[in-house]
Structures are given as C-alpha cells and as structure tokens.
Amino acid sequence: GSHVDTVPAPGLYDGALGVLCGIECARAFAEAGYPGRHPLELIAFSDEEGSVTMGTWGSRALTAALLDSERHELSCEDSALRQTLAQSERLIRQLGMCVDPTPLEELAPTRAAAYLELHIEQGALLKGLGAPTGAVTGIVGVNRYLVTLRGVAGHAGTVPMRERRNDVVWRVARLVHSYWSYVESFGPDAVMNIGDIDIHPGSFNVIPDRAALSVEFRSLHVPILEELERRLLDVAGSLGGEVEVVGRDKPVSLAPEVREATLRAAAALDVACAEIPSWAGHDAMSFAPFMPTGMVFVRNTTGASHCEQEAADRDDIQAGLELLAASVMTLDAAQA
Ligand SMILES: [Zn+2]
C-alpha cells in the first residue's frame, strides 16, 4: 500500500505512485494467473501527511496505533476529526463507493506475512548513488516542539536600546543561532527545521511581547534524538523560553528479511538497487511493529519533494514496479 493524499501544491508522485504501482502489480498477477501462496491486499491510505492530526493517520488507524488525543477526538461528536470523517464519507458515497462501518479498532491486522510499500524517494540519495531503485533500511525519527518566549510590550521608538536586552526577537535569534550550530555538529546524522516563527503582535511600531517557534529535528538514532531534545530544553530554558512537546516519532528499522528479498529480486532482474535510509516518514512506519515491513524507493531525478519539481524517469518507475512485483513474489515463495 501507499497513500492517496499529499501536500498543497504537490508533485505528481508522492503517495500516488505507490498506490498505482500496487494496482498494476495486482493486475499483472491476475492477468498472468500467478498462483500466490498468500492472499494479496492493496491499501490506499488517506491523511498520511497529517492534515487533521499527526501524520500517517490512515495507517495508524488501521493498526490501532492512534494517539490518546486522537481517540478522544474520535469520541467527541463535533470534533474537527469527526466532521472531516463525515465529510469524507459523504464524498465516498457521492463517488458511488460504500463505507465499511467496521470500528477502527477491529480493523487491526493480526496476521500478515509482510507489508511492502513503493514510494518515490523524497530526497537525492539514489540520484547521488546513480541507482534507479532503493531498498530502505530504516525510517527517520521525528521530534516536534513549540517553543514560546515572552517579553514586555512597548513603544518601538521610546524605549532605549540599553533597555531592550531581553527583547524576544533578539532571544529568538540567539536560540536559532546557537541551536542550529549544535545540530550541525552531528554532521549527516541529524537535521533540524524551524518551520514557523509567530511574533506577537507583529507590528512595525510595537516591541513584541511573545514569540512562538515550531522546531522539528530528525535522526535515525535514538541517542541523538535524546541529546537534541536535552540541548533544546537547555538552550530555550537559558533564554527564559517554555518548551511544549508536540510529538515524537521513534526511528523505525525495517525488516532485514524483506530488504534481502528485494535485493535478491533486484539482482535477478539486473536492476541496480541501493540500501538507503528514509529521512521522510511513511505509512510503512505504522506496520513495522506488527509484521516484517519493507520499502522500495524509486529514484527522484530532481531530489525535490512536496513541491512541483518532484520528478521521476519512466524507466526508473518501470524498474521500481518490476522490483516491487518481484519482491512480493520472492516473499510469497519464502514466507510461511
Ligand atoms: Zn508520501
């Protein structure tokens, strides 16, 4: 499976490529009369990007791995989540499809031999390695925080500079500078992003009294994520800031036996396939705790994702699709 939603102003491939390749795979098996030993199910997830709640909502709902806050929202009649679900149901019915009323908790997969997902790479690792396809080793851990700094509002002209040493924007600048250098010290093992800075009240002539920063960092290693959190609390604390944890997704290791199956299939097809990690989150994360899980990546020729510049070559897509089908067949033959 993969997902059918994406971000605003997206590229062509994120999510959709994996769903279409899954359909094509199932169609090819049916046409060829492939006698699979296991039943094959294709799933098109929704809300992988997390428009209403945290990301990978569809796959977490299916694996009963929703957060307590999301369960609470589901139980409240007028919550934004319930309204969005009702809206989706209406749309699904309008399209002539039906909605299965099975409660989410009862959908949880209990016995499956493996989960496989094809996705366009959302970075440029395969491009750099010159490989059209990839077998994913693991998926990055992501921590998100809201940092708030408070100060004293005032007139922009009448307060002398010597009285502004505690200015919130000056402290934001120090926090960003200091924390940025710290994250850089981990080299290729960590990345950070400050996706939003909200300054209140946001006017030329008013000294701001509050700043809120959305801080995210990622790493494949738990000790680094812990170290980065400790330092963020220290730096923000020393500047008088408050830190709220928005969410922590642990890094996920994908199953070596599924990766081996993909690498063996690639060798048999004579397709170059590199073992690489994923610095983006995927629905596969939701399945990894429950069953052997793997991912096949298709080279992104620009390395850009979540934007219109996202691109893939036809030949690479063909190679990825064949590798997905061959991986399924290899697993089908090997797994009990
Ligand atoms: Zn995606």
PDB file of C-alpha atoms in Angstrom, residues 164-265:
ATOM      1  CA  ARG A 164      15.941  46.008  25.214  1.00  0.00           C
ATOM      2  CA  ARG A 165      18.498  43.342  26.122  1.00  0.00           C
ATOM      3  CA  ASN A 166      15.668  40.917  26.882  1.00  0.00           C
ATOM      4  CA  ASP A 167      13.834  41.552  23.602  1.00  0.00           C
ATOM      5  CA  VAL A 168      12.017  38.388  22.444  1.00  0.00           C
ATOM      6  CA  VAL A 169      13.203  38.628  18.830  1.00  0.00           C
ATOM      7  CA  TRP A 170      16.820  39.058  19.965  1.00  0.00           C
ATOM      8  CA  ARG A 171      16.402  35.921  22.094  1.00  0.00           C
ATOM      9  CA  VAL A 172      14.809  34.063  19.149  1.00  0.00           C
ATOM     10  CA  ALA A 173      17.879  34.948  17.054  1.00  0.00           C
ATOM     11  CA  ARG A 174      20.240  33.673  19.778  1.00  0.00           C
ATOM     12  CA  LEU A 175      18.235  30.459  20.182  1.00  0.00           C
ATOM     13  CA  VAL A 176      18.199  29.780  16.435  1.00  0.00           C
ATOM     14  CA  HIS A 177      21.908  30.576  16.036  1.00  0.00           C
ATOM     15  CA  SER A 178      23.069  28.507  18.998  1.00  0.00           C
ATOM     16  CA  TYR A 179      20.806  25.510  18.384  1.00  0.00           C
ATOM     17  CA  TRP A 180      21.495  25.473  14.648  1.00  0.00           C
ATOM     18  CA  SER A 181      25.270  25.224  15.234  1.00  0.00           C
ATOM     19  CA  TYR A 182      24.689  22.433  17.750  1.00  0.00           C
ATOM     20  CA  VAL A 183      22.594  20.354  15.317  1.00  0.00           C
ATOM     21  CA  GLU A 184      25.219  20.942  12.584  1.00  0.00           C
ATOM     22  CA  SER A 185      27.837  19.397  14.872  1.00  0.00           C
ATOM     23  CA  PHE A 186      26.172  15.984  14.288  1.00  0.00           C
ATOM     24  CA  GLY A 187      27.134  16.182  10.584  1.00  0.00           C
ATOM     25  CA  PRO A 188      24.995  13.952   8.352  1.00  0.00           C
ATOM     26  CA  ASP A 189      23.318  12.247  11.350  1.00  0.00           C
ATOM     27  CA  ALA A 190      20.758  14.961  12.172  1.00  0.00           C
ATOM     28  CA  VAL A 191      18.692  17.721  10.569  1.00  0.00           C
ATOM     29  CA  MET A 192      16.547  20.476  12.064  1.00  0.00           C
ATOM     30  CA  ASN A 193      13.894  22.815  10.760  1.00  0.00           C
ATOM     31  CA  ILE A 194      12.176  25.861  12.189  1.00  0.00           C
ATOM     32  CA  GLY A 195       9.029  25.836  10.099  1.00  0.00           C
ATOM     33  CA  ASP A 196       7.264  28.788  11.664  1.00  0.00           C
ATOM     34  CA  ILE A 197       8.015  31.810  13.849  1.00  0.00           C
ATOM     35  CA  ASP A 198       4.999  33.709  15.109  1.00  0.00           C
ATOM     36  CA  ILE A 199       5.787  37.144  16.583  1.00  0.00           C
ATOM     37  CA  HIS A 200       3.055  38.870  18.593  1.00  0.00           C
ATOM     38  CA  PRO A 201       1.522  41.350  17.884  1.00  0.00           C
ATOM     39  CA  GLY A 202       3.581  41.602  14.669  1.00  0.00           C
ATOM     40  CA  SER A 203       3.687  45.341  14.029  1.00  0.00           C
ATOM     41  CA  PHE A 204       6.463  47.784  12.919  1.00  0.00           C
ATOM     42  CA  ASN A 205       5.948  50.074  15.875  1.00  0.00           C
ATOM     43  CA  VAL A 206       5.339  47.671  18.769  1.00  0.00           C
ATOM     44  CA  ILE A 207       8.044  45.850  20.752  1.00  0.00           C
ATOM     45  CA  PRO A 208       6.772  42.255  20.667  1.00  0.00           C
ATOM     46  CA  ASP A 209       5.723  40.530  23.881  1.00  0.00           C
ATOM     47  CA  ARG A 210       5.709  36.962  22.600  1.00  0.00           C
ATOM     48  CA  ALA A 211       7.361  34.712  20.016  1.00  0.00           C
ATOM     49  CA  ALA A 212       6.421  31.112  19.244  1.00  0.00           C
ATOM     50  CA  LEU A 213       8.709  28.844  17.173  1.00  0.00           C
ATOM     51  CA  SER A 214       7.854  25.475  15.588  1.00  0.00           C
ATOM     52  CA  VAL A 215      11.016  23.396  15.987  1.00  0.00           C
ATOM     53  CA  GLU A 216      11.478  19.964  14.399  1.00  0.00           C
ATOM     54  CA  PHE A 217      14.536  17.710  14.296  1.00  0.00           C
ATOM     55  CA  ARG A 218      15.176  14.268  12.801  1.00  0.00           C
ATOM     56  CA  SER A 219      17.708  11.486  13.191  1.00  0.00           C
ATOM     57  CA  LEU A 220      17.915   7.742  12.594  1.00  0.00           C
ATOM     58  CA  HIS A 221      19.500   7.290  16.052  1.00  0.00           C
ATOM     59  CA  VAL A 222      17.574   7.395  19.359  1.00  0.00           C
ATOM     60  CA  PRO A 223      20.567   8.651  21.462  1.00  0.00           C
ATOM     61  CA  ILE A 224      20.991  11.611  19.072  1.00  0.00           C
ATOM     62  CA  LEU A 225      17.274  12.463  19.309  1.00  0.00           C
ATOM     63  CA  GLU A 226      17.542  12.371  23.116  1.00  0.00           C
ATOM     64  CA  GLU A 227      20.683  14.526  23.035  1.00  0.00           C
ATOM     65  CA  LEU A 228      18.986  17.055  20.711  1.00  0.00           C
ATOM     66  CA  GLU A 229      15.944  17.279  22.997  1.00  0.00           C
ATOM     67  CA  ARG A 230      18.114  17.799  26.077  1.00  0.00           C
ATOM     68  CA  ARG A 231      20.025  20.630  24.369  1.00  0.00           C
ATOM     69  CA  LEU A 232      16.809  22.293  23.098  1.00  0.00           C
ATOM     70  CA  LEU A 233      15.409  22.328  26.658  1.00  0.00           C
ATOM     71  CA  ASP A 234      18.727  23.769  27.938  1.00  0.00           C
ATOM     72  CA  VAL A 235      19.068  26.490  25.299  1.00  0.00           C
ATOM     73  CA  ALA A 236      15.396  27.523  25.464  1.00  0.00           C
ATOM     74  CA  GLY A 237      15.463  27.396  29.289  1.00  0.00           C
ATOM     75  CA  SER A 238      18.567  29.618  29.492  1.00  0.00           C
ATOM     76  CA  LEU A 239      16.716  32.227  27.365  1.00  0.00           C
ATOM     77  CA  GLY A 240      13.578  32.056  29.531  1.00  0.00           C
ATOM     78  CA  GLY A 241      11.607  30.018  26.982  1.00  0.00           C
ATOM     79  CA  GLU A 242       8.952  27.359  27.585  1.00  0.00           C
ATOM     80  CA  VAL A 243       9.051  24.155  25.508  1.00  0.00           C
ATOM     81  CA  GLU A 244       5.968  22.106  24.696  1.00  0.00           C
ATOM     82  CA  VAL A 245       6.452  18.635  23.130  1.00  0.00           C
ATOM     83  CA  VAL A 246       4.136  18.357  20.101  1.00  0.00           C
ATOM     84  CA  GLY A 247       5.075  14.786  19.150  1.00  0.00           C
ATOM     85  CA  ARG A 248       7.876  12.217  18.993  1.00  0.00           C
ATOM     86  CA  ASP A 249       8.020   9.521  16.282  1.00  0.00           C
ATOM     87  CA  LYS A 250      10.747   6.988  17.049  1.00  0.00           C
ATOM     88  CA  PRO A 251      13.094   5.883  14.248  1.00  0.00           C
ATOM     89  CA  VAL A 252      11.989   2.582  12.711  1.00  0.00           C
ATOM     90  CA  SER A 253      14.240  -0.236  11.444  1.00  0.00           C
ATOM     91  CA  LEU A 254      12.745  -2.083   8.500  1.00  0.00           C
ATOM     92  CA  ALA A 255      12.911  -5.899   8.363  1.00  0.00           C
ATOM     93  CA  PRO A 256      16.228  -7.297   7.034  1.00  0.00           C
ATOM     94  CA  GLU A 257      14.421 -10.330   5.545  1.00  0.00           C
ATOM     95  CA  VAL A 258      12.150  -8.101   3.419  1.00  0.00           C
ATOM     96  CA  ARG A 259      15.133  -5.992   2.316  1.00  0.00           C
ATOM     97  CA  GLU A 260      17.049  -9.191   1.429  1.00  0.00           C
ATOM     98  CA  ALA A 261      14.088 -10.341  -0.686  1.00  0.00           C
ATOM     99  CA  THR A 262      14.122  -7.014  -2.574  1.00  0.00           C
ATOM    100  CA  LEU A 263      17.917  -7.147  -3.080  1.00  0.00           C
ATOM    101  CA  ARG A 264      17.730 -10.745  -4.348  1.00  0.00           C
ATOM    102  CA  ALA A 265      14.886  -9.768  -6.696  1.00  0.00           C
TER     103      ALA A 265
END
